[in-house]
């Protein structure tokens, strides 16, 4: 751990580019407490997590503007219609071209009217799939050229279960 006097000052952490430092900051503000098993446990029922006031560069870091701006409730950010939202786990590689990978958590909103180009969860003859809705050609398109589009025939039973509004991916192996 970094010494608090080198990492923190009155406006927040100085170098929060890494998850490590971000967790350190959360511990510093007592958002989490460390358990003996190294699990981070929220110390409050407040679901807001600090949101940095600037974007995070994926190239060279710029520590000049790395300050916590305001708290963010991740649930409020991801879920706009709680009563009509569900989560689904992606499986397979047919949507990688749209940034959806096997294991991703999909946030699906049933309250939204599906539109041309939306990523949707569709039930075709009782089988669920995640594809892009192409209303012009009456197709469900994959995000991988190895998978052909699914034609929407008049006699097929098609139910759009919802619109995928977000996908959440872990970048570290879960144990």
mmCIF file of C-alpha atoms in Angstrom:
data_model
loop_
_atom_site.group_PDB
_atom_site.id
_atom_site.type_symbol
_atom_site.label_atom_id
_atom_site.label_comp_id
_atom_site.label_asym_id
_atom_site.label_seq_id
_atom_site.Cartn_x
_atom_site.Cartn_y
_atom_site.Cartn_z
ATOM 1 C CA UNK A 1 0.000 0.000 0.000
ATOM 2 C CA UNK A 2 1.108 3.530 -0.693
ATOM 3 C CA UNK A 3 1.615 5.842 2.283
ATOM 4 C CA UNK A 4 -1.523 7.994 2.584
ATOM 5 C CA UNK A 5 0.473 11.243 2.599
ATOM 6 C CA UNK A 6 1.938 10.410 -0.855
ATOM 7 C CA UNK A 7 -1.275 9.163 -2.439
ATOM 8 C CA UNK A 8 -4.089 11.286 -1.075
ATOM 9 C CA UNK A 9 -4.763 14.935 -0.629
ATOM 10 C CA UNK A 10 -7.889 16.931 0.148
ATOM 11 C CA UNK A 11 -9.361 16.592 -3.366
ATOM 12 C CA UNK A 12 -8.885 12.844 -3.739
ATOM 13 C CA UNK A 13 -6.221 10.437 -4.896
ATOM 14 C CA UNK A 14 -3.302 11.760 -6.921
ATOM 15 C CA UNK A 15 -2.771 8.721 -9.150
ATOM 16 C CA UNK A 16 -6.022 6.740 -9.466
ATOM 17 C CA UNK A 17 -5.191 5.267 -12.898
ATOM 18 C CA UNK A 18 -4.968 1.783 -11.464
ATOM 19 C CA UNK A 19 -7.683 -0.280 -9.899
ATOM 20 C CA UNK A 20 -5.294 -0.851 -7.017
ATOM 21 C CA UNK A 21 -5.189 2.852 -6.225
ATOM 22 C CA UNK A 22 -8.927 3.179 -6.730
ATOM 23 C CA UNK A 23 -9.568 0.440 -4.167
ATOM 24 C CA UNK A 24 -7.057 2.129 -1.866
ATOM 25 C CA UNK A 25 -9.076 5.320 -2.215
ATOM 26 C CA UNK A 26 -12.336 3.491 -1.463
ATOM 27 C CA UNK A 27 -10.726 2.040 1.659
ATOM 28 C CA UNK A 28 -9.429 5.500 2.587
ATOM 29 C CA UNK A 29 -12.920 7.024 2.470
ATOM 30 C CA UNK A 30 -14.225 3.918 4.279
ATOM 31 C CA UNK A 31 -16.523 2.875 1.446
ATOM 32 C CA UNK A 32 -15.251 -0.683 1.905
ATOM 33 C CA UNK A 33 -13.791 -2.611 4.797
ATOM 34 C CA UNK A 34 -11.270 -5.406 4.349
ATOM 35 C CA UNK A 35 -12.264 -8.824 5.604
ATOM 36 C CA UNK A 36 -9.751 -11.473 6.684
ATOM 37 C CA UNK A 37 -10.428 -13.264 3.390
ATOM 38 C CA UNK A 38 -9.379 -10.144 1.405
ATOM 39 C CA UNK A 39 -12.953 -9.540 0.282
ATOM 40 C CA UNK A 40 -14.096 -5.952 0.015
ATOM 41 C CA UNK A 41 -17.359 -5.493 1.874
ATOM 42 C CA UNK A 42 -19.403 -2.284 1.503
ATOM 43 C CA UNK A 43 -19.621 -0.490 4.845
ATOM 44 C CA UNK A 44 -22.837 1.266 3.915
ATOM 45 C CA UNK A 45 -26.090 0.595 2.110
ATOM 46 C CA UNK A 46 -25.286 3.588 -0.081
ATOM 47 C CA UNK A 47 -24.518 2.014 -3.464
ATOM 48 C CA UNK A 48 -22.719 5.054 -4.829
ATOM 49 C CA UNK A 49 -19.082 4.561 -5.769
ATOM 50 C CA UNK A 50 -16.676 7.438 -6.392
ATOM 51 C CA UNK A 51 -16.590 8.560 -10.038
ATOM 52 C CA UNK A 52 -13.449 10.255 -11.282
ATOM 53 C CA UNK A 53 -14.044 13.677 -12.785
ATOM 54 C CA UNK A 54 -12.038 13.015 -15.902
ATOM 55 C CA UNK A 55 -11.858 10.229 -18.410
ATOM 56 C CA UNK A 56 -9.202 7.569 -17.991
ATOM 57 C CA UNK A 57 -6.660 7.568 -20.788
ATOM 58 C CA UNK A 58 -5.760 4.215 -22.269
ATOM 59 C CA UNK A 59 -2.464 5.595 -23.547
ATOM 60 C CA UNK A 60 -0.110 7.681 -21.423
ATOM 61 C CA UNK A 61 -1.525 8.748 -18.027
ATOM 62 C CA UNK A 62 -2.097 12.373 -17.145
ATOM 63 C CA UNK A 63 -2.077 12.773 -13.352
ATOM 64 C CA UNK A 64 -2.958 16.473 -13.596
ATOM 65 C CA UNK A 65 -6.718 15.909 -13.777
ATOM 66 C CA UNK A 66 -7.197 12.725 -11.719
ATOM 67 C CA UNK A 67 -9.646 13.808 -9.048
ATOM 68 C CA UNK A 68 -12.839 12.254 -7.739
ATOM 69 C CA UNK A 69 -15.746 14.381 -8.924
ATOM 70 C CA UNK A 70 -18.908 12.828 -7.505
ATOM 71 C CA UNK A 71 -20.283 9.483 -6.400
ATOM 72 C CA UNK A 72 -21.907 7.188 -8.935
ATOM 73 C CA UNK A 73 -24.557 4.587 -8.196
ATOM 74 C CA UNK A 74 -23.716 1.889 -10.736
ATOM 75 C CA UNK A 75 -27.239 0.460 -10.527
ATOM 76 C CA UNK A 76 -28.796 3.825 -11.374
ATOM 77 C CA UNK A 77 -26.298 4.239 -14.212
ATOM 78 C CA UNK A 78 -27.010 0.844 -15.779
ATOM 79 C CA UNK A 79 -30.705 0.350 -14.977
ATOM 80 C CA UNK A 80 -33.186 2.969 -16.188
ATOM 81 C CA UNK A 81 -36.363 0.858 -15.806
ATOM 82 C CA UNK A 82 -35.839 -1.381 -12.737
ATOM 83 C CA UNK A 83 -39.179 -3.181 -12.996
ATOM 84 C CA UNK A 84 -38.522 -4.055 -16.639
ATOM 85 C CA UNK A 85 -34.793 -4.848 -16.518
ATOM 86 C CA UNK A 86 -33.087 -8.206 -16.224
ATOM 87 C CA UNK A 87 -29.537 -9.495 -16.500
ATOM 88 C CA UNK A 88 -28.330 -12.296 -18.757
ATOM 89 C CA UNK A 89 -24.931 -13.922 -19.195
ATOM 90 C CA UNK A 90 -23.529 -13.983 -22.756
ATOM 91 C CA UNK A 91 -22.168 -17.260 -24.076
ATOM 92 C CA UNK A 92 -20.290 -17.839 -27.327
ATOM 93 C CA UNK A 93 -18.487 -15.632 -29.822
ATOM 94 C CA UNK A 94 -21.198 -14.570 -32.247
ATOM 95 C CA UNK A 95 -21.352 -10.982 -30.928
ATOM 96 C CA UNK A 96 -17.667 -10.150 -30.493
ATOM 97 C CA UNK A 97 -17.833 -7.624 -33.333
ATOM 98 C CA UNK A 98 -20.203 -5.583 -31.174
ATOM 99 C CA UNK A 99 -18.045 -5.844 -28.054
ATOM 100 C CA UNK A 100 -20.025 -8.637 -26.394
ATOM 101 C CA UNK A 101 -17.886 -11.573 -25.293
ATOM 102 C CA UNK A 102 -18.613 -14.908 -23.664
ATOM 103 C CA UNK A 103 -19.125 -14.389 -19.949
ATOM 104 C CA UNK A 104 -20.199 -10.748 -20.220
ATOM 105 C CA UNK A 105 -23.151 -9.681 -18.112
ATOM 106 C CA UNK A 106 -25.858 -8.180 -20.326
ATOM 107 C CA UNK A 107 -28.229 -5.542 -18.970
ATOM 108 C CA UNK A 108 -31.509 -6.037 -20.836
ATOM 109 C CA UNK A 109 -34.351 -3.486 -20.776
ATOM 110 C CA UNK A 110 -37.812 -4.792 -21.642
ATOM 111 C CA UNK A 111 -39.380 -1.324 -21.446
ATOM 112 C CA UNK A 112 -37.622 -0.099 -24.594
ATOM 113 C CA UNK A 113 -39.232 -0.499 -27.999
ATOM 114 C CA UNK A 114 -36.750 -2.465 -30.145
ATOM 115 C CA UNK A 115 -35.460 -0.388 -33.052
ATOM 116 C CA UNK A 116 -33.434 -1.137 -36.162
ATOM 117 C CA UNK A 117 -29.806 -1.720 -35.152
ATOM 118 C CA UNK A 118 -30.489 -2.522 -31.495
ATOM 119 C CA UNK A 119 -28.774 -5.456 -29.855
ATOM 120 C CA UNK A 120 -31.644 -7.592 -28.596
ATOM 121 C CA UNK A 121 -32.363 -10.788 -26.729
ATOM 122 C CA UNK A 122 -34.732 -12.716 -28.968
ATOM 123 C CA UNK A 123 -36.550 -16.001 -28.530
ATOM 124 C CA UNK A 124 -36.808 -17.803 -31.870
ATOM 125 C CA UNK A 125 -38.998 -20.876 -31.695
ATOM 126 C CA UNK A 126 -38.315 -20.960 -27.949
ATOM 127 C CA UNK A 127 -34.513 -20.601 -28.111
ATOM 128 C CA UNK A 128 -32.851 -17.451 -26.772
ATOM 129 C CA UNK A 129 -30.192 -15.625 -28.741
ATOM 130 C CA UNK A 130 -28.436 -12.266 -28.606
ATOM 131 C CA UNK A 131 -28.272 -10.565 -32.014
ATOM 132 C CA UNK A 132 -28.630 -7.212 -33.780
ATOM 133 C CA UNK A 133 -32.125 -6.466 -35.053
ATOM 134 C CA UNK A 134 -32.193 -5.606 -38.763
ATOM 135 C CA UNK A 135 -35.754 -4.453 -39.497
ATOM 136 C CA UNK A 136 -34.951 -3.399 -43.066
ATOM 137 C CA UNK A 137 -33.911 -6.902 -44.147
ATOM 138 C CA UNK A 138 -36.023 -8.761 -41.525
ATOM 139 C CA UNK A 139 -32.937 -10.430 -40.042
ATOM 140 C CA UNK A 140 -31.146 -10.997 -36.776
ATOM 141 C CA UNK A 141 -27.460 -10.364 -37.431
ATOM 142 C CA UNK A 142 -24.469 -11.711 -35.565
ATOM 143 C CA UNK A 143 -21.402 -9.648 -34.814
ATOM 144 C CA UNK A 144 -19.104 -12.318 -36.218
ATOM 145 C CA UNK A 145 -18.880 -13.139 -39.932
ATOM 146 C CA UNK A 146 -18.596 -16.854 -39.133
ATOM 147 C CA UNK A 147 -22.301 -16.821 -38.208
ATOM 148 C CA UNK A 148 -24.928 -16.282 -40.893
ATOM 149 C CA UNK A 149 -27.859 -13.946 -40.254
ATOM 150 C CA UNK A 150 -31.103 -15.472 -39.027
ATOM 151 C CA UNK A 151 -33.996 -14.789 -41.366
ATOM 152 C CA UNK A 152 -37.244 -13.813 -39.693
ATOM 153 C CA UNK A 153 -39.804 -15.903 -41.527
ATOM 154 C CA UNK A 154 -43.504 -15.200 -41.131
ATOM 155 C CA UNK A 155 -44.120 -18.677 -39.700
ATOM 156 C CA UNK A 156 -41.289 -18.483 -37.120
ATOM 157 C CA UNK A 157 -42.246 -17.700 -33.540
ATOM 158 C CA UNK A 158 -40.185 -14.610 -32.643
ATOM 159 C CA UNK A 159 -40.365 -12.817 -29.314
ATOM 160 C CA UNK A 160 -38.054 -9.894 -28.563
ATOM 161 C CA UNK A 161 -37.385 -10.293 -24.849
ATOM 162 C CA UNK A 162 -35.633 -6.949 -24.517
ATOM 163 C CA UNK A 163 -32.980 -4.524 -25.717
ATOM 164 C CA UNK A 164 -29.407 -4.976 -24.496
ATOM 165 C CA UNK A 165 -28.450 -1.548 -23.179
ATOM 166 C CA UNK A 166 -25.115 -2.413 -21.530
ATOM 167 C CA UNK A 167 -22.619 -5.225 -21.236
ATOM 168 C CA UNK A 168 -20.322 -5.629 -18.265
ATOM 169 C CA UNK A 169 -17.014 -7.470 -18.610
ATOM 170 C CA UNK A 170 -14.543 -8.618 -15.980
ATOM 171 C CA UNK A 171 -10.954 -7.881 -16.877
ATOM 172 C CA UNK A 172 -9.494 -10.030 -14.158
ATOM 173 C CA UNK A 173 -10.069 -13.718 -13.611
ATOM 174 C CA UNK A 174 -12.736 -14.371 -11.016
ATOM 175 C CA UNK A 175 -11.840 -17.012 -8.499
#
